[in-house]
Every structure is written in structure tokens, then in C-alpha cells.
Amino acid sequence: MGRGDLTDAEWKRLRPFLPVSNGRCGRWRDHRQVIDGILHRVRTGVQWRDLPARFGPWKTVYERHRLWSADGTWERLLQQVQAAADAAGEIDWDVSVDSTIVRAHQHAAGARTEPPPAPKGASRRTPGRNAVAELARPSGGGGAGSEGLGRSRGGFTSKLHLSADGHCRPLSLIVTAGQRADCTQFIGVLEKIRVPRTGPGRPRKKPASLAADKAYSNGPVREYLRRRGIRHTIPEKTDSQAARLRKGSHGGRPPGFDEERYKKRNTIERAINRLKQHRAVATRYDKRGYVFLGTATAAALTIWLRT
């Protein structure tokens, strides 16, 4: 076993949820060997063609990663690991939300403008076990913007929006262009939290409480949280506070703010640091947005397996 490979205990946790052959399209190459190759690339950022020979043909490893990114397999694996942690009472549902800029390498540019090829088969998905993730056709085919690439102060960038539990582990991830405002993706990030139950019952989607910085301080965000009954701690912007005070009694009451709870918002920053310890997440090399999201999800999966 090489450095960064799945341990026997980690493999035992993943194995029940991996796709199985449908008997029509040939046999899968050994899942453990291919996953180790994918995780090696996610951790080191090495080019696919330079993967060590012990992981098998590099194109097999790349195609498995591309396919699993397209059909939601990585998200299903992450959800199943989260479900096991939730059943054991190991998830702290005191959630934080934030985003981080990811500098795009020059190799991330130049994706073809036509839509990406669909996975083979009428179902457009990899046969899997205990499927939970809601699948959709991979985005892309409309230029850099639709691939989650854009221009910001950092140059050619993507932005990774995420939520994390109180133990600094990512719960949900979204990739956008680097110039997109944080608040525009807030609802999407929370709606993507989906932790299945190990027994009967609907997946858990609602945090016990939430903390975010001033970038999320606006009317639609607060209204959404009130409508879902989620306790939240978001500081009020200075200009919003001044506008409210100018209105006098018609400005309404100031939003509640728990200073002690807000001090724990560093959990999301530490979750981002853990993700960016994976070099293929800290710098984007993937041309397609859905493939980069799969890379970030695979990194999140290793964090859950190893904490």
C-alpha cells in the first residue's frame, strides 16, 4: 500500500456502495486500484499521463473519474459515508457556509464548446448501490462561464462554495466562476445538503444552526432561513445597519447575532484548508466544471474517511 492509498478499513466502508457490473458492458477494472489512482492524482495534482504504473492504465483511471463525476457516483459515496457518521451521532449539525477562490491553471482552459459526451447506456448513469444523489446532465458546452471559470481579482479562477459541519468536514459543494457573489449560491449550497438515513426515513437536509459572514447578509438569505426555521448567526453589514437606523421605527429590529456562536465559524475556514491540502483542488487543472466538482468531492470523501 502506497502513501495516500485506501486502508483496509476505508476500503471496507466504501466497497458496499461501489457500482457493480450489469453484465452487458464488460467487467470493471479493480475498483480499489483505480480509486487509489484517482486519490493519488487528487492529492498530488500530477498529470493523468504521469500516474505511476501500479495504478494501471492512466486512461482507465481518468475515464472512471470522469464517468463518476458525471453520473453522481462520487456524491453518492460521500452521502453514504456521511449517513454512517450521522447514524453514529458523529455529525455536528452546527453548520457554517463560505466560499474560496481556486486559481485555474492554464491547462484548465480550452474545453470544447459542444456539450460533453454522455455516459453510455440508456439510463445515463453508472449502476450503483443505494443510489441517493439526484443526478443531472453535466453542465458545460457554453464556454468558460458554463465550466465554472471566470475572471476575478485573482485572475483566471473558479470559486468553490461549500458548507461544513462542526468538525470541519464538507457537507455540500458547488463550483462556479470566480467572480460569482457568495450570496447567489447560498440557497443552492444548503439545498444540496442531503444525508441519508441508514434506516427508514427521509434524508436529513436541515442544519440545527448556521453561521456565515457578511457576504451572506441580505434579505433573501435571511428570509430563506426564517422560512425553514434555521437558527442563524450572520453579522449585519454596516450600510444595511445605517439604512435601518435612518428609517427609525420603520426600519425594524436588528437581526439577532450570537457572538459566541460566530467565533465557531472558523470551522468552515479549517474545512477549506483541509480541502486545499489536495493539490488538484488548490489549483484547478480540470477543463470541465463537473470533473473539477468530482475532484473536490473525492477530496471531501477522503476527509470524511480519515477523520
CSV table of C-alpha atoms in Angstrom, one decimal, residues 1-305:
chain,number,residue,atom,x,y,z
A,1,MET,CA,0.0,0.0,0.0
A,2,GLY,CA,1.4,3.4,-1.0
A,3,ARG,CA,1.2,6.7,0.7
A,4,GLY,CA,-2.3,8.1,0.4
A,5,ASP,CA,-3.9,4.8,-0.7
A,6,LEU,CA,-7.1,3.5,0.9
A,7,THR,CA,-6.5,1.5,4.1
A,8,ASP,CA,-8.3,-1.9,4.6
A,9,ALA,CA,-10.8,-0.2,7.0
A,10,GLU,CA,-11.5,2.6,4.5
A,11,TRP,CA,-12.0,0.2,1.6
A,12,LYS,CA,-14.4,-1.9,3.8
A,13,ARG,CA,-16.5,1.3,4.3
A,14,LEU,CA,-16.6,2.2,0.6
A,15,ARG,CA,-16.9,-1.3,-1.0
A,16,PRO,CA,-20.7,-1.9,-0.4
A,17,PHE,CA,-21.7,1.2,-2.2
A,18,LEU,CA,-19.5,1.0,-5.4
A,19,PRO,CA,-21.0,0.3,-8.8
A,20,VAL,CA,-21.3,-3.2,-10.0
A,21,SER,CA,-21.2,-4.7,-13.5
A,22,ASN,CA,-24.5,-5.0,-15.3
A,23,GLY,CA,-23.2,-8.0,-17.2
A,24,ARG,CA,-23.5,-6.2,-20.6
A,25,CYS,CA,-20.6,-3.8,-20.8
A,26,GLY,CA,-17.7,-6.0,-19.6
A,27,ARG,CA,-16.1,-6.1,-16.2
A,28,TRP,CA,-14.9,-3.1,-14.2
A,29,ARG,CA,-11.2,-2.9,-13.6
A,30,ASP,CA,-10.4,-3.4,-9.9
A,31,HIS,CA,-12.2,-0.6,-8.1
A,32,ARG,CA,-9.6,-0.3,-5.3
A,33,GLN,CA,-6.7,0.1,-7.6
A,34,VAL,CA,-8.5,2.7,-9.7
A,35,ILE,CA,-9.7,4.7,-6.7
A,36,ASP,CA,-6.2,4.7,-5.3
A,37,GLY,CA,-5.0,6.1,-8.7
A,38,ILE,CA,-7.7,8.8,-8.6
A,39,LEU,CA,-6.9,9.8,-5.0
A,40,HIS,CA,-3.2,9.9,-5.8
A,41,ARG,CA,-3.9,12.4,-8.6
A,42,VAL,CA,-6.3,14.4,-6.4
A,43,ARG,CA,-3.6,14.6,-3.6
A,44,THR,CA,-0.6,15.4,-5.8
A,45,GLY,CA,-2.1,17.2,-8.8
A,46,VAL,CA,0.1,15.1,-11.1
A,47,GLN,CA,-1.0,14.9,-14.8
A,48,TRP,CA,-3.1,11.9,-15.6
A,49,ARG,CA,-0.5,10.6,-18.1
A,50,ASP,CA,2.2,10.6,-15.3
A,51,LEU,CA,0.3,8.3,-12.9
A,52,PRO,CA,2.5,5.6,-11.5
A,53,ALA,CA,2.1,2.2,-13.4
A,54,ARG,CA,0.9,0.5,-10.2
A,55,PHE,CA,-2.5,2.1,-10.7
A,56,GLY,CA,-3.0,0.6,-14.1
A,57,PRO,CA,-3.5,2.4,-17.4
A,58,TRP,CA,-3.8,6.1,-16.8
A,59,LYS,CA,-6.7,6.4,-19.3
A,60,THR,CA,-8.8,3.9,-17.3
A,61,VAL,CA,-8.2,5.9,-14.1
A,62,TYR,CA,-9.2,9.1,-15.8
A,63,GLU,CA,-12.3,7.7,-17.6
A,64,ARG,CA,-13.5,6.2,-14.3
A,65,HIS,CA,-13.1,9.6,-12.6
A,66,ARG,CA,-14.8,11.4,-15.4
A,67,LEU,CA,-17.7,9.0,-15.5
A,68,TRP,CA,-18.2,9.0,-11.8
A,69,SER,CA,-18.1,12.8,-11.8
A,70,ALA,CA,-20.7,12.9,-14.5
A,71,ASP,CA,-23.2,10.5,-13.1
A,72,GLY,CA,-23.0,11.5,-9.4
A,73,THR,CA,-21.2,8.4,-8.1
A,74,TRP,CA,-18.7,10.5,-6.1
A,75,GLU,CA,-21.6,12.4,-4.5
A,76,ARG,CA,-23.4,9.1,-3.6
A,77,LEU,CA,-20.3,7.7,-2.0
A,78,LEU,CA,-19.9,10.9,0.1
A,79,GLN,CA,-23.5,10.8,1.1
A,80,GLN,CA,-23.3,7.2,2.2
A,81,VAL,CA,-20.2,7.9,4.4
A,82,GLN,CA,-22.0,10.9,5.8
A,83,ALA,CA,-25.0,8.7,6.6
A,84,ALA,CA,-22.9,6.2,8.5
A,85,ALA,CA,-21.4,9.1,10.5
A,86,ASP,CA,-24.9,10.5,11.2
A,87,ALA,CA,-26.2,7.2,12.4
A,88,ALA,CA,-23.3,7.0,14.9
A,89,GLY,CA,-24.1,10.6,16.1
A,90,GLU,CA,-20.7,11.9,14.8
A,91,ILE,CA,-22.0,14.8,12.7
A,92,ASP,CA,-22.2,18.2,14.4
A,93,TRP,CA,-25.1,19.9,12.7
A,94,ASP,CA,-23.9,23.4,13.8
A,95,VAL,CA,-23.1,24.2,10.1
A,96,SER,CA,-21.1,27.0,8.6
A,97,VAL,CA,-21.1,28.3,5.0
A,98,ASP,CA,-18.4,30.1,3.0
A,99,SER,CA,-16.6,30.0,-0.4
A,100,THR,CA,-13.0,30.0,-1.5
A,101,ILE,CA,-11.2,31.1,-4.7
A,102,VAL,CA,-9.3,28.4,-6.7
A,103,ARG,CA,-6.7,29.6,-9.2
A,104,ALA,CA,-7.2,27.9,-12.5
A,105,HIS,CA,-4.1,26.5,-14.3
A,106,GLN,CA,-3.7,27.4,-17.9
A,107,HIS,CA,-4.5,23.7,-18.7
A,108,ALA,CA,-8.0,24.2,-17.3
A,109,ALA,CA,-8.8,26.5,-20.3
A,110,GLY,CA,-9.7,25.4,-23.8
A,111,ALA,CA,-12.6,23.0,-23.3
A,112,ARG,CA,-14.6,22.3,-26.4
A,113,THR,CA,-17.8,24.3,-26.8
A,114,GLU,CA,-20.0,21.4,-27.6
A,115,PRO,CA,-21.7,19.6,-24.7
A,116,PRO,CA,-19.6,16.8,-23.0
A,117,PRO,CA,-20.3,13.3,-24.2
A,118,ALA,CA,-23.0,11.5,-22.2
A,119,PRO,CA,-22.2,8.2,-20.4
A,120,LYS,CA,-23.0,5.1,-22.5
A,121,GLY,CA,-26.3,3.4,-21.8
A,122,ALA,CA,-29.9,4.5,-21.8
A,123,SER,CA,-30.0,5.2,-18.1
A,124,ARG,CA,-27.2,7.8,-18.4
A,125,ARG,CA,-25.8,6.6,-15.0
A,126,THR,CA,-23.4,4.1,-13.6
A,127,PRO,CA,-25.2,1.1,-12.0
A,128,GLY,CA,-24.7,1.6,-8.3
A,129,ARG,CA,-25.8,0.5,-4.9
A,130,ASN,CA,-28.1,2.5,-2.6
A,131,ALA,CA,-28.3,5.4,-5.0
A,132,VAL,CA,-29.2,8.7,-3.3
A,133,ALA,CA,-27.7,11.6,-5.2
A,134,GLU,CA,-30.1,13.4,-7.6
A,135,LEU,CA,-28.5,13.0,-11.0
A,136,ALA,CA,-28.4,15.6,-13.8
A,137,ARG,CA,-26.7,16.0,-17.1
A,138,PRO,CA,-23.3,17.5,-16.6
A,139,SER,CA,-23.2,21.3,-17.3
A,140,GLY,CA,-20.8,22.7,-19.9
A,141,GLY,CA,-20.5,23.3,-23.5
A,142,GLY,CA,-21.2,27.0,-23.4
A,143,GLY,CA,-17.7,28.4,-22.9
A,144,ALA,CA,-15.6,29.2,-19.8
A,145,GLY,CA,-18.5,30.5,-17.8
A,146,SER,CA,-20.6,27.4,-18.0
A,147,GLU,CA,-17.5,25.4,-17.0
A,148,GLY,CA,-17.1,27.3,-13.7
A,149,LEU,CA,-14.3,29.5,-15.0
A,150,GLY,CA,-14.2,33.3,-14.8
A,151,ARG,CA,-12.2,36.4,-14.0
A,152,SER,CA,-11.7,37.8,-10.6
A,153,ARG,CA,-9.1,39.8,-8.7
A,154,GLY,CA,-7.0,36.6,-8.6
A,155,GLY,CA,-7.1,36.3,-12.4
A,156,PHE,CA,-8.4,33.1,-14.1
A,157,THR,CA,-10.3,31.4,-11.3
A,158,SER,CA,-13.1,29.2,-10.1
A,159,LYS,CA,-15.0,29.5,-6.8
A,160,LEU,CA,-15.8,26.6,-4.6
A,161,HIS,CA,-18.9,27.2,-2.4
A,162,LEU,CA,-19.4,24.8,0.5
A,163,SER,CA,-21.0,24.0,3.8
A,164,ALA,CA,-19.2,22.2,6.6
A,165,ASP,CA,-20.2,20.6,9.9
A,166,GLY,CA,-18.8,21.5,13.3
A,167,HIS,CA,-16.0,19.0,12.8
A,168,CYS,CA,-14.6,20.8,9.7
A,169,ARG,CA,-15.9,18.3,7.2
A,170,PRO,CA,-17.6,19.4,3.9
A,171,LEU,CA,-21.3,18.6,3.7
A,172,SER,CA,-22.0,20.0,0.2
A,173,LEU,CA,-20.1,21.6,-2.6
A,174,ILE,CA,-20.8,23.8,-5.6
A,175,VAL,CA,-18.4,25.1,-8.3
A,176,THR,CA,-19.0,28.5,-10.1
A,177,ALA,CA,-16.9,31.1,-11.9
A,178,GLY,CA,-14.6,33.0,-9.8
A,179,GLN,CA,-16.5,36.3,-10.0
A,180,ARG,CA,-19.8,35.0,-8.7
A,181,ALA,CA,-21.0,36.5,-5.5
A,182,ASP,CA,-21.2,34.2,-2.5
A,183,CYS,CA,-24.8,35.0,-1.6
A,184,THR,CA,-26.1,33.9,-5.0
A,185,GLN,CA,-25.1,30.3,-4.2
A,186,PHE,CA,-26.2,30.2,-0.6
A,187,ILE,CA,-29.6,28.5,-1.1
A,188,GLY,CA,-28.0,26.1,-3.6
A,189,VAL,CA,-25.3,25.0,-1.1
A,190,LEU,CA,-27.9,24.4,1.7
A,191,GLU,CA,-30.3,22.6,-0.6
A,192,LYS,CA,-27.5,20.3,-1.6
A,193,ILE,CA,-27.0,19.0,2.0
A,194,ARG,CA,-28.6,15.6,1.8
A,195,VAL,CA,-27.5,13.0,4.4
A,196,PRO,CA,-29.5,9.7,4.0
A,197,ARG,CA,-30.8,7.7,6.9
A,198,THR,CA,-29.4,4.2,7.4
A,199,GLY,CA,-32.9,3.1,8.2
A,200,PRO,CA,-36.3,4.3,7.1
A,201,GLY,CA,-36.9,8.0,6.8
A,202,ARG,CA,-36.1,10.9,4.5
A,203,PRO,CA,-32.6,12.2,4.1
A,204,ARG,CA,-31.7,15.0,6.6
A,205,LYS,CA,-31.3,18.3,4.8
A,206,LYS,CA,-31.8,20.9,7.7
A,207,PRO,CA,-28.9,22.1,9.9
A,208,ALA,CA,-29.6,22.7,13.6
A,209,SER,CA,-28.0,26.2,13.3
A,210,LEU,CA,-25.9,28.1,10.8
A,211,ALA,CA,-23.2,30.7,10.7
A,212,ALA,CA,-21.9,32.8,7.8
A,213,ASP,CA,-20.0,36.0,7.2
A,214,LYS,CA,-21.3,39.4,6.0
A,215,ALA,CA,-21.2,38.3,2.4
A,216,TYR,CA,-24.5,36.4,3.1
A,217,SER,CA,-26.2,39.3,5.0
A,218,ASN,CA,-29.1,40.2,2.8
A,219,GLY,CA,-32.9,40.0,2.8
A,220,PRO,CA,-33.4,36.9,0.6
A,221,VAL,CA,-30.9,34.8,2.6
A,222,ARG,CA,-32.4,35.7,6.0
A,223,GLU,CA,-36.0,35.2,4.7
A,224,TYR,CA,-35.0,31.7,3.4
A,225,LEU,CA,-33.5,30.8,6.8
A,226,ARG,CA,-36.5,32.1,8.7
A,227,ARG,CA,-38.9,30.2,6.4
A,228,ARG,CA,-37.0,26.9,7.0
A,229,GLY,CA,-36.8,27.6,10.7
A,230,ILE,CA,-33.0,27.5,10.8
A,231,ARG,CA,-31.3,29.5,13.7
A,232,HIS,CA,-28.6,31.6,12.2
A,233,THR,CA,-25.8,34.0,13.1
A,234,ILE,CA,-24.9,36.4,10.3
A,235,PRO,CA,-23.4,39.8,11.1
A,236,GLU,CA,-25.2,42.8,9.7
A,237,LYS,CA,-23.5,44.9,7.0
A,238,THR,CA,-22.6,48.5,8.0
A,239,ASP,CA,-24.5,50.1,5.2
A,240,SER,CA,-27.6,47.9,6.0
A,241,GLN,CA,-27.4,48.9,9.6
A,242,ALA,CA,-27.1,52.6,8.7
A,243,ALA,CA,-30.1,52.4,6.3
A,244,ARG,CA,-32.2,50.7,9.0
A,245,LEU,CA,-31.3,53.3,11.6
A,246,ARG,CA,-32.2,56.1,9.2
A,247,LYS,CA,-35.7,54.7,8.9
A,248,GLY,CA,-36.2,55.0,12.6
A,249,SER,CA,-39.1,52.9,14.0
A,250,HIS,CA,-40.0,51.8,10.4
A,251,GLY,CA,-36.6,50.2,10.0
A,252,GLY,CA,-37.5,47.2,12.1
A,253,ARG,CA,-35.5,45.4,14.8
A,254,PRO,CA,-31.8,44.5,14.2
A,255,PRO,CA,-31.2,40.8,13.3
A,256,GLY,CA,-30.1,38.6,16.2
A,257,PHE,CA,-26.4,38.0,16.5
A,258,ASP,CA,-24.7,35.5,18.8
A,259,GLU,CA,-21.0,36.5,19.2
A,260,GLU,CA,-20.1,33.2,20.9
A,261,ARG,CA,-21.6,31.2,18.1
A,262,TYR,CA,-19.9,33.3,15.5
A,263,LYS,CA,-16.5,32.5,17.0
A,264,LYS,CA,-17.0,28.9,15.9
A,265,ARG,CA,-17.3,30.0,12.2
A,266,ASN,CA,-13.6,29.2,11.8
A,267,THR,CA,-14.7,25.6,11.2
A,268,ILE,CA,-15.5,26.4,7.6
A,269,GLU,CA,-12.1,28.0,7.1
A,270,ARG,CA,-10.4,24.9,8.5
A,271,ALA,CA,-12.6,22.7,6.2
A,272,ILE,CA,-11.4,24.8,3.3
A,273,ASN,CA,-7.7,24.3,4.4
A,274,ARG,CA,-8.3,20.6,4.6
A,275,LEU,CA,-9.7,20.5,1.0
A,276,LYS,CA,-6.8,22.6,-0.3
A,277,GLN,CA,-4.3,20.2,1.1
A,278,HIS,CA,-5.2,18.3,-2.0
A,279,ARG,CA,-3.3,20.0,-4.8
A,280,ALA,CA,-5.8,19.2,-7.5
A,281,VAL,CA,-8.3,21.2,-5.5
A,282,ALA,CA,-6.0,24.1,-4.5
A,283,THR,CA,-5.2,24.6,-8.2
A,284,ARG,CA,-7.7,23.7,-10.8
A,285,TYR,CA,-6.4,21.6,-13.7
A,286,ASP,CA,-9.7,20.1,-15.0
A,287,LYS,CA,-11.2,21.6,-18.1
A,288,ARG,CA,-14.8,20.6,-17.3
A,289,GLY,CA,-16.6,22.0,-14.4
A,290,TYR,CA,-18.3,18.8,-13.4
A,291,VAL,CA,-15.0,17.0,-13.4
A,292,PHE,CA,-13.5,19.6,-11.1
A,293,LEU,CA,-16.5,19.2,-8.8
A,294,GLY,CA,-15.9,15.4,-8.8
A,295,THR,CA,-12.3,16.1,-7.9
A,296,ALA,CA,-13.4,18.3,-4.9
A,297,THR,CA,-16.0,15.7,-3.9
A,298,ALA,CA,-13.4,12.9,-3.9
A,299,ALA,CA,-11.1,15.1,-1.7
A,300,ALA,CA,-14.1,15.7,0.7
A,301,LEU,CA,-14.7,11.9,0.7
A,302,THR,CA,-11.1,11.2,1.9
A,303,ILE,CA,-11.6,13.9,4.7
A,304,TRP,CA,-14.7,12.0,5.9
A,305,LEU,CA,-13.0,8.7,5.7
